[in-house]
Structures are given as structure tokens and as C-alpha cells.
Amino acid sequence: MYPTALGPIVALVIVILIQVIAIVDFNFDDDPKSDAQLCCMVEHTFPQEPFRTCYEQHRTSIMDNETIMCIHQCYYNAIGMFSDGDKLETDNYLKYKDNLDPALQEPFTFALVVCAKFAIQLIRHLAASERKMKCSPLPYLFNRCLMEIDMVNCPKDRWMNSSLCDAWTTRQKAKYGEGIQIKAT
């Protein structure tokens, strides 16, 4: 136990910040080996400024899950990947994919298919839920899925071969199912 309430609050804030940055990794520290690139040396380049604007617009003194969902809904709407809070703009994701390095296009396309199936399950779950959130969790969870599935299918020449990364991949397979790899490695 913590002697004061400050310890759990600090730990919660750190976890939330990691969650927020894990989806949209803007590499704030200018280290390409940081954050989401820890296991797969790939830098996805979504614009930074809309995220900062959405963060400032929606942040609260208590950064709970609803706040995080609102920040990400705002952000993915602002960059055109979602509209109306939860409408996936597939054409924009495909345009983004077409601008990736050719070695990254197949894993990203595969991730889009896997995460679209995940999104359908999520939409059904949310529709059946009595609890209604202030903002849609779909943009956050869809993009988190994209990042995770894309990283599981990282090109071999960009993969950081380590027990940490292998353990991370195993956790993703447990989370999404064994079918998240393009081909078994």
C-alpha cells in the first residue's frame, strides 16, 4: 500500500499517458527506437498538430478512459480517418497505405482486414451495452488494433529480435487470436 493517495494517482497517470502515446506514437523524444518502435522499426506518420489540439481541447484533471476516447475520437476525425465519431473512412486508410514503403503495405493491409473484423465485434458489443460513453471508443481501439497487428507482422529486416518483443507478440496473439499473422514465423 502507498502511504498517501499520491502514489496510485501518479501510477495511473503514467499508465494513461503510455496508453495515449502508444496509439499515436509521434516520437516526441526524436528517438526512432522509442515507444511503439521498440519492436518494429517503423515510423507511421500521422500529423502531430491535430493530436495536440484535441488533447488540449479534451483533457481533464482526471485522465480517465472516457477522456482518452474523446481525445482519440477528435484526433482521428481531424485527420480524416473517422467521421461522425465512429464512421471508419476506409478510403483514407487505403490512401495512407498506398503512401507507405512497399514493404509495409502488405502488413498494413492485413491489419486493416483483421481490425475491421475486430471493429464489427466491438460495434456489436457497444450496441448491446447499456452503458453509453461520452465519446466513441472505436477510433482509439481500431487504431490500437492497427498498430498492434501491423507490428506483429513487421518485416523481418525491421524487427528487433528480443525476448521482450517475442513476449509482446505472444500477448497480441492471446488478445486477438492466432490468425493475426500473415504467415507463421
Short mmCIF file of N, CA and C in Angstrom, two decimals:
data_model
loop_
_atom_site.label_atom_id
_atom_site.label_comp_id
_atom_site.label_asym_id
_atom_site.label_seq_id
_atom_site.Cartn_x
_atom_site.Cartn_y
_atom_site.Cartn_z
N MET A 1 0.83 -1.19 0.00
CA MET A 1 0.00 0.00 0.00
C MET A 1 0.87 1.25 0.00
N TYR A 2 0.33 2.29 -0.55
CA TYR A 2 1.01 3.57 -0.58
C TYR A 2 0.66 4.35 0.68
N PRO A 3 1.62 5.08 1.25
CA PRO A 3 1.33 5.85 2.44
C PRO A 3 0.38 7.00 2.16
N THR A 4 0.32 7.47 0.91
CA THR A 4 -0.61 8.54 0.57
C THR A 4 -1.35 8.14 -0.69
N ALA A 5 -2.34 8.91 -1.05
CA ALA A 5 -3.11 8.65 -2.28
C ALA A 5 -2.33 9.08 -3.52
N LEU A 6 -1.26 9.83 -3.35
CA LEU A 6 -0.50 10.34 -4.48
C LEU A 6 0.14 9.23 -5.31
N GLY A 7 0.63 8.18 -4.68
CA GLY A 7 1.29 7.07 -5.38
C GLY A 7 0.40 6.43 -6.44
N PRO A 8 -0.81 6.00 -6.08
CA PRO A 8 -1.69 5.39 -7.08
C PRO A 8 -2.09 6.36 -8.18
N ILE A 9 -2.24 7.63 -7.85
CA ILE A 9 -2.61 8.63 -8.86
C ILE A 9 -1.48 8.80 -9.86
N VAL A 10 -0.26 8.89 -9.40
CA VAL A 10 0.89 9.03 -10.29
C VAL A 10 1.01 7.80 -11.18
N ALA A 11 0.83 6.62 -10.61
CA ALA A 11 0.91 5.38 -11.39
C ALA A 11 -0.17 5.35 -12.46
N LEU A 12 -1.38 5.78 -12.13
CA LEU A 12 -2.48 5.81 -13.08
C LEU A 12 -2.20 6.80 -14.21
N VAL A 13 -1.69 7.96 -13.88
CA VAL A 13 -1.36 8.96 -14.90
C VAL A 13 -0.30 8.42 -15.85
N ILE A 14 0.70 7.73 -15.34
CA ILE A 14 1.75 7.16 -16.19
C ILE A 14 1.15 6.11 -17.13
N VAL A 15 0.30 5.24 -16.61
CA VAL A 15 -0.33 4.22 -17.45
C VAL A 15 -1.17 4.86 -18.54
N ILE A 16 -1.93 5.86 -18.21
CA ILE A 16 -2.79 6.53 -19.19
C ILE A 16 -1.95 7.22 -20.26
N LEU A 17 -0.90 7.90 -19.86
CA LEU A 17 -0.04 8.55 -20.85
C LEU A 17 0.59 7.54 -21.79
N ILE A 18 0.99 6.40 -21.26
CA ILE A 18 1.54 5.35 -22.12
C ILE A 18 0.47 4.86 -23.08
N GLN A 19 -0.77 4.68 -22.61
CA GLN A 19 -1.85 4.25 -23.48
C GLN A 19 -2.09 5.27 -24.58
N VAL A 20 -2.14 6.54 -24.23
CA VAL A 20 -2.41 7.58 -25.21
C VAL A 20 -1.32 7.62 -26.26
N ILE A 21 -0.09 7.62 -25.86
CA ILE A 21 1.02 7.73 -26.80
C ILE A 21 1.24 6.43 -27.55
N ALA A 22 0.83 5.30 -26.99
CA ALA A 22 1.04 4.02 -27.67
C ALA A 22 0.25 3.93 -28.96
N ILE A 23 -0.86 4.60 -29.07
CA ILE A 23 -1.66 4.54 -30.27
C ILE A 23 -1.07 5.46 -31.33
N VAL A 24 -0.82 6.67 -30.97
CA VAL A 24 -0.27 7.65 -31.89
C VAL A 24 1.12 7.97 -31.40
N ASP A 25 2.09 7.30 -31.94
CA ASP A 25 3.46 7.49 -31.49
C ASP A 25 4.13 8.56 -32.33
N PHE A 26 4.20 9.76 -31.79
CA PHE A 26 4.79 10.85 -32.53
C PHE A 26 6.27 11.01 -32.27
N ASN A 27 6.84 10.10 -31.52
CA ASN A 27 8.27 10.13 -31.34
C ASN A 27 8.72 11.48 -30.76
N PHE A 28 8.05 11.94 -29.72
CA PHE A 28 8.35 13.24 -29.15
C PHE A 28 9.81 13.37 -28.71
N ASP A 29 10.43 12.25 -28.38
CA ASP A 29 11.82 12.32 -27.92
C ASP A 29 12.82 12.20 -29.06
N ASP A 30 12.34 12.18 -30.32
CA ASP A 30 13.19 12.10 -31.52
C ASP A 30 14.08 10.87 -31.55
N ASP A 31 13.69 9.83 -30.86
CA ASP A 31 14.45 8.58 -30.88
C ASP A 31 13.63 7.55 -31.64
N PRO A 32 14.07 7.14 -32.85
CA PRO A 32 13.27 6.20 -33.63
C PRO A 32 13.15 4.83 -32.99
N LYS A 33 13.92 4.56 -31.95
CA LYS A 33 13.83 3.27 -31.26
C LYS A 33 12.89 3.34 -30.07
N SER A 34 12.19 4.46 -29.92
CA SER A 34 11.36 4.64 -28.73
C SER A 34 9.93 4.17 -28.95
N ASP A 35 9.21 4.15 -27.87
CA ASP A 35 7.78 3.97 -27.85
C ASP A 35 7.33 2.79 -28.70
N ALA A 36 6.44 3.02 -29.67
CA ALA A 36 5.87 1.94 -30.45
C ALA A 36 6.89 1.30 -31.39
N GLN A 37 8.01 1.95 -31.62
CA GLN A 37 9.03 1.39 -32.49
C GLN A 37 9.98 0.46 -31.74
N LEU A 38 9.68 0.15 -30.51
CA LEU A 38 10.57 -0.69 -29.72
C LEU A 38 10.82 -2.04 -30.38
N CYS A 39 9.79 -2.66 -30.94
CA CYS A 39 9.95 -3.98 -31.55
C CYS A 39 10.01 -3.93 -33.07
N CYS A 40 9.42 -2.95 -33.67
CA CYS A 40 9.38 -2.86 -35.13
C CYS A 40 9.82 -1.46 -35.53
N MET A 41 10.92 -1.38 -36.21
CA MET A 41 11.48 -0.08 -36.59
C MET A 41 10.71 0.50 -37.77
N VAL A 42 9.49 0.95 -37.48
CA VAL A 42 8.62 1.56 -38.48
C VAL A 42 8.04 2.82 -37.86
N GLU A 43 8.13 3.89 -38.57
CA GLU A 43 7.57 5.16 -38.11
C GLU A 43 6.33 5.46 -38.93
N HIS A 44 5.16 5.39 -38.32
CA HIS A 44 3.94 5.80 -39.02
C HIS A 44 3.78 7.30 -38.81
N THR A 45 3.41 7.97 -39.87
CA THR A 45 3.45 9.44 -39.85
C THR A 45 2.06 10.06 -39.98
N PHE A 46 1.29 9.98 -38.95
CA PHE A 46 0.05 10.74 -38.89
C PHE A 46 0.44 12.13 -38.41
N PRO A 47 -0.29 13.16 -38.82
CA PRO A 47 0.05 14.53 -38.40
C PRO A 47 -0.02 14.70 -36.88
N GLN A 48 0.91 15.50 -36.36
CA GLN A 48 1.01 15.70 -34.91
C GLN A 48 0.07 16.77 -34.37
N GLU A 49 -0.03 17.87 -35.06
CA GLU A 49 -0.73 19.03 -34.51
C GLU A 49 -2.18 18.75 -34.13
N PRO A 50 -2.96 18.03 -34.94
CA PRO A 50 -4.34 17.76 -34.51
C PRO A 50 -4.41 17.01 -33.18
N PHE A 51 -3.45 16.13 -32.93
CA PHE A 51 -3.46 15.41 -31.65
C PHE A 51 -3.25 16.38 -30.50
N ARG A 52 -2.30 17.28 -30.66
CA ARG A 52 -2.05 18.26 -29.59
C ARG A 52 -3.28 19.13 -29.34
N THR A 53 -3.92 19.55 -30.43
CA THR A 53 -5.12 20.38 -30.32
C THR A 53 -6.24 19.61 -29.62
N CYS A 54 -6.46 18.36 -30.02
CA CYS A 54 -7.51 17.54 -29.41
C CYS A 54 -7.20 17.26 -27.95
N TYR A 55 -5.93 17.03 -27.65
CA TYR A 55 -5.53 16.79 -26.26
C TYR A 55 -5.87 18.02 -25.41
N GLU A 56 -5.52 19.18 -25.89
CA GLU A 56 -5.81 20.42 -25.14
C GLU A 56 -7.31 20.64 -25.02
N GLN A 57 -8.05 20.32 -26.05
CA GLN A 57 -9.49 20.52 -26.05
C GLN A 57 -10.23 19.59 -25.10
N HIS A 58 -9.75 18.36 -24.94
CA HIS A 58 -10.50 17.36 -24.18
C HIS A 58 -9.87 16.94 -22.85
N ARG A 59 -8.66 17.38 -22.59
CA ARG A 59 -8.01 16.92 -21.35
C ARG A 59 -8.77 17.41 -20.13
N THR A 60 -8.66 16.59 -19.11
CA THR A 60 -9.32 16.91 -17.85
C THR A 60 -8.32 16.67 -16.73
N SER A 61 -8.67 17.07 -15.54
CA SER A 61 -7.77 16.84 -14.41
C SER A 61 -7.67 15.35 -14.10
N ILE A 62 -8.70 14.61 -14.46
CA ILE A 62 -8.68 13.16 -14.29
C ILE A 62 -8.70 12.54 -15.68
N MET A 63 -7.56 12.05 -16.13
CA MET A 63 -7.46 11.48 -17.48
C MET A 63 -7.97 10.04 -17.46
N ASP A 64 -9.29 9.90 -17.44
CA ASP A 64 -9.89 8.57 -17.42
C ASP A 64 -10.05 8.04 -18.84
N ASN A 65 -10.57 6.82 -18.95
CA ASN A 65 -10.73 6.20 -20.27
C ASN A 65 -11.64 7.00 -21.18
N GLU A 66 -12.70 7.59 -20.65
CA GLU A 66 -13.60 8.39 -21.48
C GLU A 66 -12.87 9.59 -22.07
N THR A 67 -12.02 10.22 -21.28
CA THR A 67 -11.25 11.36 -21.78
C THR A 67 -10.32 10.91 -22.90
N ILE A 68 -9.67 9.78 -22.70
CA ILE A 68 -8.77 9.25 -23.73
C ILE A 68 -9.55 8.95 -25.00
N MET A 69 -10.73 8.37 -24.88
CA MET A 69 -11.55 8.07 -26.05
C MET A 69 -11.94 9.36 -26.78
N CYS A 70 -12.27 10.41 -26.03
CA CYS A 70 -12.65 11.68 -26.64
C CYS A 70 -11.47 12.32 -27.38
N ILE A 71 -10.29 12.25 -26.79
CA ILE A 71 -9.10 12.80 -27.45
C ILE A 71 -8.86 12.08 -28.77
N HIS A 72 -8.93 10.76 -28.73
CA HIS A 72 -8.67 9.99 -29.95
C HIS A 72 -9.79 10.12 -30.97
N GLN A 73 -11.03 10.20 -30.53
CA GLN A 73 -12.13 10.42 -31.47
C GLN A 73 -11.92 11.76 -32.19
N CYS A 74 -11.63 12.79 -31.44
CA CYS A 74 -11.36 14.11 -32.00
C CYS A 74 -10.19 14.04 -32.99
N TYR A 75 -9.12 13.40 -32.59
CA TYR A 75 -7.91 13.31 -33.42
C TYR A 75 -8.17 12.58 -34.74
N TYR A 76 -8.73 11.38 -34.66
CA TYR A 76 -8.94 10.60 -35.89
C TYR A 76 -10.00 11.22 -36.78
N ASN A 77 -10.95 11.97 -36.20
CA ASN A 77 -11.87 12.76 -37.02
C ASN A 77 -11.11 13.89 -37.71
N ALA A 78 -10.24 14.55 -36.97
CA ALA A 78 -9.50 15.70 -37.50
C ALA A 78 -8.59 15.32 -38.67
N ILE A 79 -8.01 14.12 -38.64
CA ILE A 79 -7.12 13.73 -39.73
C ILE A 79 -7.85 12.95 -40.82
N GLY A 80 -9.17 12.80 -40.67
CA GLY A 80 -9.98 12.20 -41.72
C GLY A 80 -10.04 10.69 -41.74
N MET A 81 -9.57 10.03 -40.70
CA MET A 81 -9.62 8.57 -40.68
C MET A 81 -10.97 8.06 -40.16
N PHE A 82 -11.67 8.89 -39.41
CA PHE A 82 -13.02 8.61 -38.94
C PHE A 82 -13.84 9.88 -39.15
N SER A 83 -15.15 9.71 -39.21
CA SER A 83 -16.04 10.86 -39.24
C SER A 83 -17.24 10.54 -38.36
N ASP A 84 -17.92 11.55 -37.94
CA ASP A 84 -19.09 11.38 -37.07
C ASP A 84 -18.79 10.53 -35.84
N GLY A 85 -17.54 10.55 -35.40
CA GLY A 85 -17.16 9.85 -34.18
C GLY A 85 -16.83 8.39 -34.36
N ASP A 86 -17.61 7.67 -35.19
CA ASP A 86 -17.36 6.24 -35.29
C ASP A 86 -17.50 5.67 -36.69
N LYS A 87 -17.51 6.52 -37.70
CA LYS A 87 -17.59 6.03 -39.09
C LYS A 87 -16.19 5.94 -39.66
N LEU A 88 -15.76 4.72 -39.93
CA LEU A 88 -14.44 4.44 -40.48
C LEU A 88 -14.36 4.94 -41.91
N GLU A 89 -13.35 5.75 -42.21
CA GLU A 89 -13.14 6.28 -43.56
C GLU A 89 -12.10 5.41 -44.26
N THR A 90 -12.56 4.28 -44.77
CA THR A 90 -11.69 3.27 -45.36
C THR A 90 -10.82 3.83 -46.47
N ASP A 91 -11.38 4.67 -47.32
CA ASP A 91 -10.60 5.23 -48.44
C ASP A 91 -9.38 5.99 -47.94
N ASN A 92 -9.50 6.69 -46.83
CA ASN A 92 -8.36 7.44 -46.30
C ASN A 92 -7.29 6.52 -45.73
N TYR A 93 -7.71 5.41 -45.12
CA TYR A 93 -6.73 4.43 -44.65
C TYR A 93 -6.02 3.79 -45.84
N LEU A 94 -6.75 3.53 -46.92
CA LEU A 94 -6.12 2.94 -48.11
C LEU A 94 -5.16 3.92 -48.78
N LYS A 95 -5.52 5.20 -48.81
CA LYS A 95 -4.59 6.22 -49.34
C LYS A 95 -3.32 6.27 -48.49
N TYR A 96 -3.50 6.21 -47.19
CA TYR A 96 -2.36 6.21 -46.28
C TYR A 96 -1.47 5.00 -46.58
N LYS A 97 -2.10 3.83 -46.72
CA LYS A 97 -1.37 2.60 -47.02
C LYS A 97 -0.58 2.73 -48.32
N ASP A 98 -1.19 3.34 -49.33
CA ASP A 98 -0.53 3.49 -50.64
C ASP A 98 0.71 4.36 -50.57
N ASN A 99 0.81 5.21 -49.54
CA ASN A 99 1.98 6.08 -49.39
C ASN A 99 3.07 5.48 -48.50
N LEU A 100 2.81 4.28 -47.97
CA LEU A 100 3.82 3.61 -47.15
C LEU A 100 4.90 2.99 -48.03
N ASP A 101 6.04 2.73 -47.42
CA ASP A 101 7.09 1.96 -48.07
C ASP A 101 6.47 0.65 -48.55
N PRO A 102 6.81 0.19 -49.77
CA PRO A 102 6.20 -1.05 -50.29
C PRO A 102 6.28 -2.25 -49.34
N ALA A 103 7.34 -2.37 -48.58
CA ALA A 103 7.49 -3.49 -47.65
C ALA A 103 6.47 -3.42 -46.51
N LEU A 104 5.90 -2.25 -46.27
CA LEU A 104 4.96 -2.08 -45.17
C LEU A 104 3.50 -2.16 -45.63
N GLN A 105 3.27 -2.13 -46.93
CA GLN A 105 1.90 -2.10 -47.44
C GLN A 105 1.13 -3.39 -47.17
N GLU A 106 1.76 -4.54 -47.36
CA GLU A 106 1.06 -5.80 -47.13
C GLU A 106 0.70 -5.97 -45.65
N PRO A 107 1.65 -5.75 -44.72
CA PRO A 107 1.26 -5.87 -43.31
C PRO A 107 0.16 -4.89 -42.91
N PHE A 108 0.19 -3.67 -43.44
CA PHE A 108 -0.82 -2.69 -43.08
C PHE A 108 -2.18 -3.10 -43.65
N THR A 109 -2.21 -3.59 -44.88
CA THR A 109 -3.46 -4.06 -45.49
C THR A 109 -4.03 -5.21 -44.68
N PHE A 110 -3.19 -6.14 -44.30
CA PHE A 110 -3.62 -7.28 -43.48
C PHE A 110 -4.20 -6.77 -42.16
N ALA A 111 -3.52 -5.82 -41.54
CA ALA A 111 -4.00 -5.25 -40.27
C ALA A 111 -5.37 -4.59 -40.45
N LEU A 112 -5.58 -3.91 -41.59
CA LEU A 112 -6.88 -3.28 -41.84
C LEU A 112 -7.99 -4.33 -41.86
N VAL A 113 -7.75 -5.46 -42.49
CA VAL A 113 -8.76 -6.52 -42.57
C VAL A 113 -9.03 -7.10 -41.18
N VAL A 114 -7.98 -7.44 -40.46
CA VAL A 114 -8.14 -8.01 -39.12
C VAL A 114 -8.88 -7.02 -38.21
N CYS A 115 -8.48 -5.77 -38.26
CA CYS A 115 -9.07 -4.77 -37.35
C CYS A 115 -10.49 -4.39 -37.75
N ALA A 116 -10.82 -4.51 -39.03
CA ALA A 116 -12.21 -4.28 -39.45
C ALA A 116 -13.12 -5.33 -38.82
N LYS A 117 -12.66 -6.58 -38.80
CA LYS A 117 -13.43 -7.65 -38.15
C LYS A 117 -13.55 -7.39 -36.65
N PHE A 118 -12.44 -6.94 -36.05
CA PHE A 118 -12.44 -6.58 -34.63
C PHE A 118 -13.44 -5.43 -34.38
N ALA A 119 -13.46 -4.44 -35.27
CA ALA A 119 -14.34 -3.29 -35.12
C ALA A 119 -15.81 -3.71 -35.19
N ILE A 120 -16.13 -4.65 -36.07
CA ILE A 120 -17.51 -5.13 -36.17
C ILE A 120 -17.94 -5.77 -34.85
N GLN A 121 -17.07 -6.58 -34.27
CA GLN A 121 -17.37 -7.20 -32.97
C GLN A 121 -17.55 -6.12 -31.90
N LEU A 122 -16.68 -5.12 -31.94
CA LEU A 122 -16.76 -4.03 -30.96
C LEU A 122 -18.06 -3.25 -31.11
N ILE A 123 -18.47 -2.96 -32.33
CA ILE A 123 -19.71 -2.23 -32.57
C ILE A 123 -20.90 -3.01 -32.02
N ARG A 124 -20.91 -4.31 -32.26
CA ARG A 124 -21.99 -5.15 -31.73
C ARG A 124 -22.01 -5.11 -30.20
N HIS A 125 -20.84 -5.20 -29.61
CA HIS A 125 -20.74 -5.17 -28.15
C HIS A 125 -21.23 -3.83 -27.60
N LEU A 126 -20.81 -2.75 -28.23
CA LEU A 126 -21.22 -1.42 -27.77
C LEU A 126 -22.72 -1.22 -27.93
N ALA A 127 -23.29 -1.72 -29.02
CA ALA A 127 -24.73 -1.59 -29.25
C ALA A 127 -25.54 -2.34 -28.20
N ALA A 128 -25.01 -3.47 -27.74
CA ALA A 128 -25.70 -4.29 -26.74
C ALA A 128 -25.51 -3.76 -25.32
N SER A 129 -24.53 -2.91 -25.12
CA SER A 129 -24.21 -2.41 -23.79
C SER A 129 -25.21 -1.34 -23.36
N GLU A 130 -25.57 -1.39 -22.11
CA GLU A 130 -26.46 -0.37 -21.56
C GLU A 130 -25.71 0.92 -21.27
N ARG A 131 -24.42 0.78 -21.02
CA ARG A 131 -23.60 1.95 -20.69
C ARG A 131 -23.21 2.68 -21.98
N LYS A 132 -23.54 3.93 -22.06
CA LYS A 132 -23.19 4.73 -23.23
C LYS A 132 -22.08 5.69 -22.84
N MET A 133 -21.05 5.70 -23.66
CA MET A 133 -19.90 6.56 -23.39
C MET A 133 -20.11 7.93 -24.02
N LYS A 134 -19.43 8.90 -23.47
CA LYS A 134 -19.49 10.27 -23.97
C LYS A 134 -18.94 10.35 -25.39
N CYS A 135 -17.88 9.61 -25.66
CA CYS A 135 -17.25 9.57 -26.98
C CYS A 135 -17.07 8.12 -27.39
N SER A 136 -17.02 7.92 -28.68
CA SER A 136 -16.88 6.56 -29.20
C SER A 136 -15.47 6.02 -28.95
N PRO A 137 -15.37 4.79 -28.43
CA PRO A 137 -14.05 4.18 -28.26
C PRO A 137 -13.52 3.57 -29.57
N LEU A 138 -14.36 3.53 -30.61
CA LEU A 138 -13.98 2.85 -31.84
C LEU A 138 -12.71 3.43 -32.50
N PRO A 139 -12.56 4.74 -32.66
CA PRO A 139 -11.32 5.23 -33.28
C PRO A 139 -10.07 4.82 -32.50
N TYR A 140 -10.12 4.93 -31.19
CA TYR A 140 -8.98 4.55 -30.36
C TYR A 140 -8.66 3.06 -30.52
N LEU A 141 -9.68 2.23 -30.32
CA LEU A 141 -9.46 0.79 -30.32
C LEU A 141 -9.11 0.26 -31.72
N PHE A 142 -9.70 0.84 -32.76
CA PHE A 142 -9.37 0.42 -34.13
C PHE A 142 -7.91 0.74 -34.44
N ASN A 143 -7.48 1.93 -34.10
CA ASN A 143 -6.10 2.32 -34.39
C ASN A 143 -5.09 1.61 -33.50
N ARG A 144 -5.48 1.30 -32.30
CA ARG A 144 -4.62 0.49 -31.44
C ARG A 144 -4.46 -0.91 -32.06
N CYS A 145 -5.56 -1.46 -32.52
CA CYS A 145 -5.53 -2.76 -33.20
C CYS A 145 -4.61 -2.68 -34.42
N LEU A 146 -4.75 -1.63 -35.23
CA LEU A 146 -3.88 -1.48 -36.41
C LEU A 146 -2.41 -1.50 -36.03
N MET A 147 -2.07 -0.73 -35.01
CA MET A 147 -0.68 -0.67 -34.59
C MET A 147 -0.20 -2.04 -34.13
N GLU A 148 -1.00 -2.71 -33.34
CA GLU A 148 -0.58 -3.98 -32.77
C GLU A 148 -0.47 -5.07 -33.85
N ILE A 149 -1.46 -5.17 -34.72
CA ILE A 149 -1.43 -6.20 -35.76
C ILE A 149 -0.33 -5.88 -36.76
N ASP A 150 -0.16 -4.63 -37.09
CA ASP A 150 0.89 -4.21 -38.01
C ASP A 150 2.27 -4.58 -37.44
N MET A 151 2.46 -4.36 -36.16
CA MET A 151 3.74 -4.68 -35.54
C MET A 151 3.99 -6.18 -35.46
N VAL A 152 2.95 -6.97 -35.24
CA VAL A 152 3.11 -8.42 -35.21
C VAL A 152 3.61 -8.90 -36.58
N ASN A 153 3.23 -8.19 -37.64
CA ASN A 153 3.61 -8.56 -39.00
C ASN A 153 4.74 -7.69 -39.54
N CYS A 154 5.55 -7.21 -38.65
CA CYS A 154 6.69 -6.36 -39.01
C CYS A 154 7.62 -7.11 -39.98
N PRO A 155 8.10 -6.42 -41.03
CA PRO A 155 9.09 -7.05 -41.92
C PRO A 155 10.31 -7.49 -41.11
N LYS A 156 10.83 -8.64 -41.45
CA LYS A 156 11.94 -9.23 -40.68
C LYS A 156 13.14 -8.29 -40.56
N ASP A 157 13.42 -7.52 -41.59
CA ASP A 157 14.58 -6.64 -41.55
C ASP A 157 14.38 -5.43 -40.62
N ARG A 158 13.17 -5.24 -40.13
CA ARG A 158 12.89 -4.13 -39.21
C ARG A 158 12.56 -4.61 -37.79
N TRP A 159 12.47 -5.91 -37.60
CA TRP A 159 12.08 -6.49 -36.32
C TRP A 159 13.26 -6.51 -35.36
N MET A 160 13.03 -6.07 -34.13
CA MET A 160 14.03 -6.11 -33.07
C MET A 160 13.91 -7.48 -32.41
N ASN A 161 14.80 -8.37 -32.75
CA ASN A 161 14.75 -9.73 -32.24
C ASN A 161 15.16 -9.75 -30.77
N SER A 162 14.18 -9.92 -29.90
CA SER A 162 14.45 -9.94 -28.46
C SER A 162 13.36 -10.73 -27.76
N SER A 163 13.65 -11.19 -26.58
CA SER A 163 12.65 -11.93 -25.81
C SER A 163 11.48 -11.01 -25.43
N LEU A 164 11.74 -9.73 -25.18
CA LEU A 164 10.68 -8.77 -24.87
C LEU A 164 9.70 -8.68 -26.04
N CYS A 165 10.22 -8.57 -27.26
CA CYS A 165 9.37 -8.44 -28.44
C CYS A 165 8.63 -9.75 -28.72
N ASP A 166 9.29 -10.87 -28.51
CA ASP A 166 8.62 -12.16 -28.68
C ASP A 166 7.47 -12.31 -27.67
N ALA A 167 7.70 -11.89 -26.44
CA ALA A 167 6.65 -11.95 -25.42
C ALA A 167 5.50 -11.02 -25.78
N TRP A 168 5.82 -9.85 -26.31
CA TRP A 168 4.79 -8.90 -26.74
C TRP A 168 3.93 -9.52 -27.84
N THR A 169 4.56 -10.18 -28.82
CA THR A 169 3.83 -10.83 -29.90
C THR A 169 2.92 -11.92 -29.36
N THR A 170 3.40 -12.69 -28.42
CA THR A 170 2.60 -13.74 -27.80
C THR A 170 1.36 -13.14 -27.12
N ARG A 171 1.53 -12.00 -26.45
CA ARG A 171 0.39 -11.33 -25.80
C ARG A 171 -0.64 -10.86 -26.84
N GLN A 172 -0.17 -10.39 -27.99
CA GLN A 172 -1.10 -9.94 -29.03
C GLN A 172 -1.88 -11.11 -29.62
N LYS A 173 -1.22 -12.25 -29.78
CA LYS A 173 -1.91 -13.46 -30.27
C LYS A 173 -2.98 -13.89 -29.27
N ALA A 174 -2.69 -13.79 -27.99
CA ALA A 174 -3.68 -14.14 -26.97
C ALA A 174 -4.84 -13.15 -27.00
N LYS A 175 -4.56 -11.91 -27.26
CA LYS A 175 -5.58 -10.86 -27.27
C LYS A 175 -6.50 -10.97 -28.48
N TYR A 176 -5.91 -11.11 -29.69
CA TYR A 176 -6.70 -11.08 -30.93
C TYR A 176 -6.94 -12.47 -31.53
N GLY A 177 -6.16 -13.46 -31.14
CA GLY A 177 -6.29 -14.80 -31.73
C GLY A 177 -5.07 -15.12 -32.59
N GLU A 178 -4.89 -16.38 -32.84
CA GLU A 178 -3.71 -16.85 -33.58
C GLU A 178 -3.66 -16.34 -35.01
N GLY A 179 -4.78 -16.00 -35.61
CA GLY A 179 -4.84 -15.60 -37.01
C GLY A 179 -4.38 -14.18 -37.31
N ILE A 180 -3.60 -13.60 -36.44
CA ILE A 180 -3.20 -12.20 -36.66
C ILE A 180 -1.88 -12.07 -37.41
N GLN A 181 -1.26 -13.19 -37.75
CA GLN A 181 -0.02 -13.12 -38.52
C GLN A 181 -0.30 -13.50 -39.96
N ILE A 182 0.33 -12.78 -40.86
CA ILE A 182 0.18 -13.07 -42.28
C ILE A 182 0.63 -14.49 -42.56
N LYS A 183 1.76 -14.83 -42.03
CA LYS A 183 2.27 -16.21 -42.12
C LYS A 183 3.05 -16.48 -40.85
N ALA A 184 3.01 -17.69 -40.41
CA ALA A 184 3.71 -18.06 -39.17
C ALA A 184 5.21 -17.87 -39.35
N THR A 185 5.84 -17.32 -38.30
CA THR A 185 7.29 -17.12 -38.35
C THR A 185 7.98 -18.05 -37.40
#
